Coordinates of N, CA and C in Angstrom, one line a residue:
X801 N -108.9 128.0 -62.5 CA -107.6 128.3 -61.9 C -107.5 127.5 -60.6
X802 N -106.4 126.9 -60.4 CA -106.2 126.1 -59.2 C -105.2 126.9 -58.4
X803 N -105.5 127.1 -57.1 CA -104.6 127.8 -56.2 C -104.6 129.3 -56.5
X804 N -103.7 130.0 -55.8 CA -103.6 131.4 -55.9 C -102.6 131.8 -57.0
X805 N -102.8 133.0 -57.6 CA -101.9 133.4 -58.7 C -100.5 133.8 -58.2
X806 N -99.5 133.5 -59.0 CA -98.1 133.9 -58.7 C -97.8 135.2 -59.3
X807 N -98.5 135.6 -60.4 CA -98.1 136.8 -61.1 C -99.3 137.8 -61.3
X808 N -99.0 139.1 -61.2 CA -100.0 140.1 -61.5 C -99.4 141.0 -62.5
X809 N -100.0 141.2 -63.7 CA -99.5 142.0 -64.7 C -100.5 143.2 -64.9
X810 N -99.9 144.4 -64.8 CA -100.6 145.6 -65.1 C -99.8 146.4 -66.1
X811 N -100.2 146.5 -67.3 CA -99.4 147.1 -68.4 C -99.1 148.6 -68.0
X812 N -98.0 149.1 -68.5 CA -97.6 150.5 -68.2 C -98.7 151.5 -68.5
X813 N -99.4 151.3 -69.6 CA -100.4 152.3 -70.0 C -101.5 152.4 -69.0
X814 N -101.8 151.2 -68.4 CA -102.9 151.2 -67.3 C -102.3 151.8 -66.0
X815 N -101.1 151.5 -65.7 CA -100.5 152.1 -64.5 C -100.5 153.6 -64.6
X816 N -100.2 154.2 -65.8 CA -100.3 155.6 -66.0 C -101.7 156.1 -65.9
X817 N -102.7 155.4 -66.5 CA -104.1 155.8 -66.4 C -104.5 155.8 -64.9
X818 N -104.2 154.8 -64.1 CA -104.5 154.7 -62.7 C -103.9 155.9 -62.0
X819 N -102.6 156.1 -62.2 CA -101.9 157.2 -61.5 C -102.6 158.6 -61.8
X820 N -103.2 158.7 -62.9 CA -103.9 160.0 -63.3 C -105.3 160.1 -62.8
X821 N -105.8 159.1 -62.1 CA -107.2 159.2 -61.6 C -107.3 160.0 -60.3
X822 N -108.5 160.5 -60.0 CA -108.7 161.1 -58.7 C -108.3 160.2 -57.6
X823 N -107.8 160.7 -56.5 CA -107.3 159.8 -55.4 C -108.3 158.7 -55.0
X824 N -109.6 159.0 -54.8 CA -110.5 158.0 -54.3 C -110.7 156.9 -55.3
X825 N -110.7 157.2 -56.6 CA -110.7 156.2 -57.7 C -109.5 155.4 -57.7
X826 N -108.3 156.1 -57.6 CA -107.0 155.4 -57.7 C -106.9 154.4 -56.5
X827 N -107.3 154.8 -55.3 CA -107.2 153.9 -54.2 C -108.2 152.7 -54.4
X828 N -109.4 152.9 -54.9 CA -110.4 151.9 -55.1 C -109.9 150.9 -56.1
X829 N -109.3 151.3 -57.2 CA -108.7 150.4 -58.3 C -107.6 149.6 -57.7
X830 N -106.7 150.2 -56.9 CA -105.6 149.5 -56.3 C -106.1 148.4 -55.4
X831 N -107.1 148.7 -54.6 CA -107.7 147.7 -53.6 C -108.3 146.6 -54.4
X832 N -109.0 146.9 -55.4 CA -109.7 145.8 -56.2 C -108.6 144.9 -56.8
X833 N -107.6 145.5 -57.4 CA -106.5 144.7 -58.1 C -105.8 143.9 -57.0
X834 N -105.5 144.4 -55.9 CA -104.8 143.6 -54.9 C -105.6 142.5 -54.3
X835 N -106.9 142.7 -54.2 CA -107.8 141.7 -53.7 C -107.8 140.5 -54.6
X836 N -107.5 140.7 -55.9 CA -107.5 139.5 -56.9 C -106.4 138.5 -56.6
X837 N -105.4 139.0 -55.9 CA -104.3 138.1 -55.5 C -104.7 137.0 -54.5
X838 N -105.6 137.4 -53.6 CA -106.1 136.4 -52.6 C -107.4 135.7 -53.1
X839 N -108.1 136.3 -54.1 CA -109.3 135.6 -54.6 C -109.4 136.0 -56.0
X840 N -108.8 135.3 -57.0 CA -108.8 135.7 -58.4 C -110.2 135.7 -59.0
X841 N -111.1 134.9 -58.5 CA -112.5 134.9 -59.1 C -113.5 135.0 -57.9
X842 N -113.6 136.2 -57.4 CA -114.6 136.3 -56.3 C -116.0 136.1 -56.8
X843 N -116.9 135.9 -55.9 CA -118.3 135.6 -56.2 C -119.0 136.7 -57.1
X844 N -118.6 138.0 -56.9 CA -119.2 139.1 -57.6 C -118.5 139.4 -58.9
X845 N -117.5 138.6 -59.3 CA -116.9 138.8 -60.6 C -117.8 138.2 -61.7
X846 N -117.9 138.9 -62.8 CA -118.8 138.5 -63.9 C -117.9 138.0 -65.0
X847 N -118.1 136.8 -65.5 CA -117.4 136.3 -66.6 C -117.7 137.0 -67.9
X848 N -116.7 137.2 -68.8 CA -116.9 137.8 -70.1 C -116.5 136.7 -71.1
X849 N -117.3 136.6 -72.2 CA -116.9 135.6 -73.2 C -117.3 134.2 -72.9
X850 N -116.6 133.3 -73.5 CA -116.9 131.9 -73.4 C -116.0 131.3 -72.2
X851 N -116.7 130.6 -71.3 CA -116.0 130.0 -70.2 C -115.4 128.7 -70.7
X852 N -114.3 128.2 -70.0 CA -113.7 126.9 -70.4 C -112.6 127.0 -71.3
X853 N -112.3 128.2 -71.8 CA -111.2 128.4 -72.7 C -109.9 128.4 -71.9
X854 N -108.8 128.5 -72.5 CA -107.5 128.5 -71.8 C -107.4 129.7 -70.9
X855 N -108.0 130.8 -71.4 CA -107.9 132.1 -70.6 C -109.4 132.5 -70.3
X856 N -109.6 132.9 -69.0 CA -110.9 133.3 -68.6 C -110.9 134.8 -68.3
X857 N -111.9 135.5 -68.9 CA -112.0 136.9 -68.8 C -113.1 137.3 -67.8
X858 N -112.8 138.3 -67.0 CA -113.8 138.7 -66.0 C -113.9 140.2 -65.8
X859 N -115.0 140.7 -65.3 CA -115.1 142.1 -64.9 C -115.5 142.1 -63.4
X860 N -115.0 143.0 -62.7 CA -115.3 143.1 -61.3 C -115.5 144.6 -61.0
X861 N -116.7 144.9 -60.4 CA -117.1 146.2 -60.1 C -117.2 146.3 -58.6
X862 N -116.5 147.3 -58.0 CA -116.5 147.5 -56.6 C -116.2 149.0 -56.3
X863 N -116.8 149.6 -55.3 CA -116.4 150.9 -54.9 C -116.3 151.9 -56.0
X864 N -117.3 151.9 -56.9 CA -117.4 152.9 -58.0 C -116.3 152.7 -59.1
X865 N -115.6 151.6 -59.2 CA -114.7 151.3 -60.2 C -114.9 149.9 -60.8
X866 N -114.6 149.8 -62.1 CA -114.7 148.5 -62.7 C -113.3 148.1 -63.3
X867 N -112.9 146.8 -63.0 CA -111.7 146.3 -63.4 C -112.0 145.1 -64.4
X868 N -111.4 145.1 -65.5 CA -111.5 144.0 -66.5 C -110.1 143.2 -66.5
X869 N -110.2 141.9 -66.3 CA -109.0 141.2 -66.2 C -109.1 139.8 -66.8
X870 N -108.0 139.2 -66.9 CA -107.8 137.8 -67.5 C -107.1 136.9 -66.5
X871 N -107.6 135.7 -66.4 CA -107.0 134.7 -65.5 C -106.4 133.7 -66.4
X872 N -105.1 133.5 -66.3 CA -104.4 132.5 -67.2 C -103.4 131.7 -66.3
X873 N -103.6 130.4 -66.2 CA -102.6 129.6 -65.4 C -102.4 130.2 -64.1
X874 N -101.2 130.7 -63.8 CA -100.8 131.3 -62.5 C -100.7 132.8 -62.5
X875 N -101.3 133.4 -63.5 CA -101.2 134.9 -63.7 C -102.6 135.5 -63.8
X876 N -102.6 136.8 -63.4 CA -103.7 137.7 -63.6 C -103.2 138.9 -64.4
X877 N -103.9 139.2 -65.5 CA -103.5 140.3 -66.4 C -104.7 141.3 -66.3
X878 N -104.4 142.5 -65.9 CA -105.4 143.5 -65.9 C -105.5 144.1 -67.3
X879 N -106.7 144.1 -67.9 CA -106.9 144.6 -69.2 C -107.4 146.0 -69.3
X880 N -108.2 146.4 -68.4 CA -108.7 147.8 -68.4 C -109.3 148.1 -67.0
X881 N -109.3 149.4 -66.7 CA -110.0 149.9 -65.5 C -110.7 151.2 -65.8
X882 N -111.8 151.5 -65.1 CA -112.4 152.8 -65.3 C -113.3 153.1 -64.1
X883 N -113.4 154.4 -63.8 CA -114.3 154.8 -62.7 C -115.8 154.7 -63.2
X884 N -116.7 154.4 -62.4 CA -118.1 154.3 -62.7 C -118.8 155.6 -62.3
X885 N -118.5 156.6 -62.9 CA -119.1 157.9 -62.5 C -120.2 158.4 -63.5

């Protein structure tokens, strides 16, 4: 990915899942997702699948939560989130 992403996509089903989490998990997930806008592939992100394809999948674990996401062109698509409890 070159440059910073222009779009962040969080499907409605995931927004509802996040909204239903305990407050400390909800805040942690939101902070991780927002951090991806300034650094879409931070050093602690782990690639999933085959690198070099049109779409790159990653997992990022921070503050007791894991976020699975896809980087494509100028967009980040959140695929899944869950607390690590």
